[in-house]
mmCIF file of C-alpha atoms in Angstrom:
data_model
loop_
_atom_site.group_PDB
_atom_site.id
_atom_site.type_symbol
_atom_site.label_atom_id
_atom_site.label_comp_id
_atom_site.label_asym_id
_atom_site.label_seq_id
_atom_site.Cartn_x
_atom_site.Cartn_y
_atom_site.Cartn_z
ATOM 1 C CA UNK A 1 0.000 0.000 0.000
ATOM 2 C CA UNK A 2 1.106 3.479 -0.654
ATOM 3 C CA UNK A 3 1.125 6.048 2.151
ATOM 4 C CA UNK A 4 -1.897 8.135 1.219
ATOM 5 C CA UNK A 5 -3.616 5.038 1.037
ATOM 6 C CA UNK A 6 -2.174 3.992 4.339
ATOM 7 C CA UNK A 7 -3.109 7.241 5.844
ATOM 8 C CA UNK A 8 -6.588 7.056 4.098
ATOM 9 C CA UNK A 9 -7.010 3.276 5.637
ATOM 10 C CA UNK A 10 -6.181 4.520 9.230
ATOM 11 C CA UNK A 11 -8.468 7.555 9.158
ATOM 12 C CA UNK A 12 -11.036 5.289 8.058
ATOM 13 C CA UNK A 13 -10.278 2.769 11.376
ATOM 14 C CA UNK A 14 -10.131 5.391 13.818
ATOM 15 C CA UNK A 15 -13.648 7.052 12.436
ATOM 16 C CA UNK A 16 -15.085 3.543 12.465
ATOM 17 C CA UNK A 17 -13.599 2.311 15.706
ATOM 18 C CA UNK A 18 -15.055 6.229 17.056
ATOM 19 C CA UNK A 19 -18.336 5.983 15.244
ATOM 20 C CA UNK A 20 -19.265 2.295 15.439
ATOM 21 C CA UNK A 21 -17.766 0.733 18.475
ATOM 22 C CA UNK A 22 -21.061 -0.840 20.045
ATOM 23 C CA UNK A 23 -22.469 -2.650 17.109
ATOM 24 C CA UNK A 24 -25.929 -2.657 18.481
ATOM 25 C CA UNK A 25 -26.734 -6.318 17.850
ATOM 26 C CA UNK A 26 -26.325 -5.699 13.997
ATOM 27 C CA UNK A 27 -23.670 -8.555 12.205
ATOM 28 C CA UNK A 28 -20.692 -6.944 12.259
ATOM 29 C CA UNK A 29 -20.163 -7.092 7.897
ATOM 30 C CA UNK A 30 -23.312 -5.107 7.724
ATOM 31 C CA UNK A 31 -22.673 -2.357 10.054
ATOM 32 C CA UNK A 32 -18.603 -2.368 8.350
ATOM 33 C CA UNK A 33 -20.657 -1.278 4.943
ATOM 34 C CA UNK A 34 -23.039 0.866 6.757
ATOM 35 C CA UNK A 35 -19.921 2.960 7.937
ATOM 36 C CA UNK A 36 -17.807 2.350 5.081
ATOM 37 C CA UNK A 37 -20.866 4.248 3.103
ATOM 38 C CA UNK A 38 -21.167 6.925 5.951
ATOM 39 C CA UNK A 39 -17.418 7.348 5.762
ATOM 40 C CA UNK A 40 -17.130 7.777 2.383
ATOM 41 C CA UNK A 41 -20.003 10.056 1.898
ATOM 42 C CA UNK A 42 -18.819 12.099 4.715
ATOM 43 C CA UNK A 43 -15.411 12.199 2.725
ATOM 44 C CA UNK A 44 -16.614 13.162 -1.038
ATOM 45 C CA UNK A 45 -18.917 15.642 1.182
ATOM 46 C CA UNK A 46 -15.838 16.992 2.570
ATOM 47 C CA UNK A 47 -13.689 16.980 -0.468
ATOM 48 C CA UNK A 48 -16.904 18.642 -2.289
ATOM 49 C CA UNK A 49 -17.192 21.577 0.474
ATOM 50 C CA UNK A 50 -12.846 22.095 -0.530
ATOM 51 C CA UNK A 51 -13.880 22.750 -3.849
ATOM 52 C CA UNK A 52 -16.699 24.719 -3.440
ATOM 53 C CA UNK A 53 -14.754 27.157 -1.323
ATOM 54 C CA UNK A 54 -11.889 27.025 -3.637
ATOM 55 C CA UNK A 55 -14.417 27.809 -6.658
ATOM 56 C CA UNK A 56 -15.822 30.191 -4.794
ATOM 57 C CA UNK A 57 -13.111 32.209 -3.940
ATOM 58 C CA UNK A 58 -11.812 32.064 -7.756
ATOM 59 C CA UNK A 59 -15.138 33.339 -8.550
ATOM 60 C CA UNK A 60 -13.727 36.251 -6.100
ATOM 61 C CA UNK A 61 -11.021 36.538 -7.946
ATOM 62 C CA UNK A 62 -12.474 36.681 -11.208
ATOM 63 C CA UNK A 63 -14.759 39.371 -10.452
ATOM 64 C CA UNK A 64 -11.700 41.619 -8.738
ATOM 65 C CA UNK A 65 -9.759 41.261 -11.870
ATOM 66 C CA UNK A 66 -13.050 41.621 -13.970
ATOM 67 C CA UNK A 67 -13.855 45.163 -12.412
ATOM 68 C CA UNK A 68 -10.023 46.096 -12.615
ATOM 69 C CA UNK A 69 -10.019 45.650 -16.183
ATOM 70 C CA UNK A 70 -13.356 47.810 -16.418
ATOM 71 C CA UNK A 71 -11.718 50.586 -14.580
ATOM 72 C CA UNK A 72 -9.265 50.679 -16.862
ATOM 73 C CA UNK A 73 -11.122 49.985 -19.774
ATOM 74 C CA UNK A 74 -13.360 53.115 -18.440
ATOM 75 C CA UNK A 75 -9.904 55.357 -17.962
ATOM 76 C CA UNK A 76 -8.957 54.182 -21.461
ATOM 77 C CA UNK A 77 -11.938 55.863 -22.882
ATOM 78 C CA UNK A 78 -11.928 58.878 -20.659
ATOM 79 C CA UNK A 79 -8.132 59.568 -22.624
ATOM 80 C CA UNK A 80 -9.211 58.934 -25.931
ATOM 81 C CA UNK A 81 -11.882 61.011 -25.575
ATOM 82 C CA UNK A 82 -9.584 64.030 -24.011
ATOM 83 C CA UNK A 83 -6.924 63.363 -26.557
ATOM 84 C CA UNK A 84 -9.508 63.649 -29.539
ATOM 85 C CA UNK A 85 -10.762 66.892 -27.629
ATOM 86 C CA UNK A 86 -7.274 68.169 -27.842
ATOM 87 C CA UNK A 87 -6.579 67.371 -30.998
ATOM 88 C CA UNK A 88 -9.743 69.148 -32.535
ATOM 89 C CA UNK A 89 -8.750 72.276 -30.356
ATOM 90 C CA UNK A 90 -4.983 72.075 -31.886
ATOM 91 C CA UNK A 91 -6.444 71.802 -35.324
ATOM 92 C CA UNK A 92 -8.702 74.569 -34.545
ATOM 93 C CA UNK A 93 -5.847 77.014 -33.513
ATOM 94 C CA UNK A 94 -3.593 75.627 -36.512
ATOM 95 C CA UNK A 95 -6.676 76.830 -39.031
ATOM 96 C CA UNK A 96 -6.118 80.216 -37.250
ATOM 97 C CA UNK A 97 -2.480 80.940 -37.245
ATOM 98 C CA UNK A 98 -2.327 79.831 -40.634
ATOM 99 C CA UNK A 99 -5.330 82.472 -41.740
ATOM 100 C CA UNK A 100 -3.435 84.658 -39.413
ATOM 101 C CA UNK A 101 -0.298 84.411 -41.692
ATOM 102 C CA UNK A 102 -1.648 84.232 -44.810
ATOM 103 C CA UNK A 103 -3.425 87.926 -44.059
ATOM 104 C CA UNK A 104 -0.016 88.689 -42.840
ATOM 105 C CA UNK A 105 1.733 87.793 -46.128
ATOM 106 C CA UNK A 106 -0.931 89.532 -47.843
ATOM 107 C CA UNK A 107 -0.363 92.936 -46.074
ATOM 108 C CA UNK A 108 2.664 94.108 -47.669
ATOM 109 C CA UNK A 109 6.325 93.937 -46.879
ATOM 110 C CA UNK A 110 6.356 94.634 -43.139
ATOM 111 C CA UNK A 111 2.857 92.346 -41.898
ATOM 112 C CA UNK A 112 5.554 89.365 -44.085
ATOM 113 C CA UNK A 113 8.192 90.351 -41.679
ATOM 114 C CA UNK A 114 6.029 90.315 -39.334
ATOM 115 C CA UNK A 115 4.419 86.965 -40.118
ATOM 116 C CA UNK A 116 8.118 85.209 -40.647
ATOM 117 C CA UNK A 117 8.635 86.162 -36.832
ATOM 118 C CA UNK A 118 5.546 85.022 -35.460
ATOM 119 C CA UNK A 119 5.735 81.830 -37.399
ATOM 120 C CA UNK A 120 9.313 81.213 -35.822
ATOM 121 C CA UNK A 121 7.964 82.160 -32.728
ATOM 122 C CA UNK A 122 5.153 79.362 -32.796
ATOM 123 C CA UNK A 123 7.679 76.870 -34.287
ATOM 124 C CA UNK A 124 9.850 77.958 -31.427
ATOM 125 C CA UNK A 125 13.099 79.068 -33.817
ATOM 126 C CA UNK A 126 14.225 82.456 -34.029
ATOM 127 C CA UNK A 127 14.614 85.473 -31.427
ATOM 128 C CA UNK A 128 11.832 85.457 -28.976
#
C-alpha cells in the first residue's frame, strides 16, 4: 500500500472504531458497509465543500480582476476622448495661425516680416 492510502485506511479505522464501536446487535459485515458508506459520503462531502470554497473564492477573484479591467477599460476611454478633444482644439488654432499668416503675407512687406517672426515664434526658432 502506498502512504496516502495507508493514511486514508487509518483515518477510516479510527472514524469507524469512534463511530461504530457498540455494534448494536447488527452482524458486524453489515454495520462495516453501513460505515464504510457513511465514511465515504462524509469524505466526497468533505472533499466537495474544498472545492466549493476554492471555486468560490476564484469566482472572487475573477470578479476583482473583472472590475479592474473595467476601470481601466473606463480610464482608457476617458483619454481617448480628451486626446480627440485636444486634438480638434490644436487643429482649430492651426486653421487660425495659418489664416493669421496668410493675411499677414498679404499685407505688404512689413505684416511678411512680421508673419516670418511670429511663425518662428510658434515653431519655437528664431529670437523670442
Amino acid at each position: 500500500m502506498e502512504k496516502p492510502n495507508k493514511e486514508l485506511l487509518q483515518a477510516f479505522i479510527d472514524w469507524f472504531m469512534r463511530e461504530y464501536s457498540n455494534f448494536g446487535g447488527k452482524p458486524i459485515a453489515e454495520r462495516y458497509e453501513e460505515a464504510f458508506d457513511t465514511f465515504n459520503n462524509d469524505f466526497i462531502d468533505a472533499r466537495y465543500d474544498a472545492f466549493q470554497d476554492g471555486w468560490k473564492v476564484q469566482q472572487a477573484k475573477v470578479e476583482e480582476l473583472q472590475n479592474h479591467a473595467t476601470e481601466i477599460h473606463k480610464r482608457e476611454i476617458k483619454l481617448f476622448e480628451k486626446t480627440l478633444i485636444l486634438t480638434h482644439e490644436r487643429d482649430e488654432l492651426q486653421k487660425r495661425v495659418d489664416m493669421a499668416l496668410e493675411l499677414c503675407k498679404k499685407g505688404g512687406a512689413l505684416s511678411a516680416c512680421l508673419a516670418m517672426r511670429v511663425e518662428q515664434a510658434l515653431k519655437g526658432e528664431g529670437c523670442q
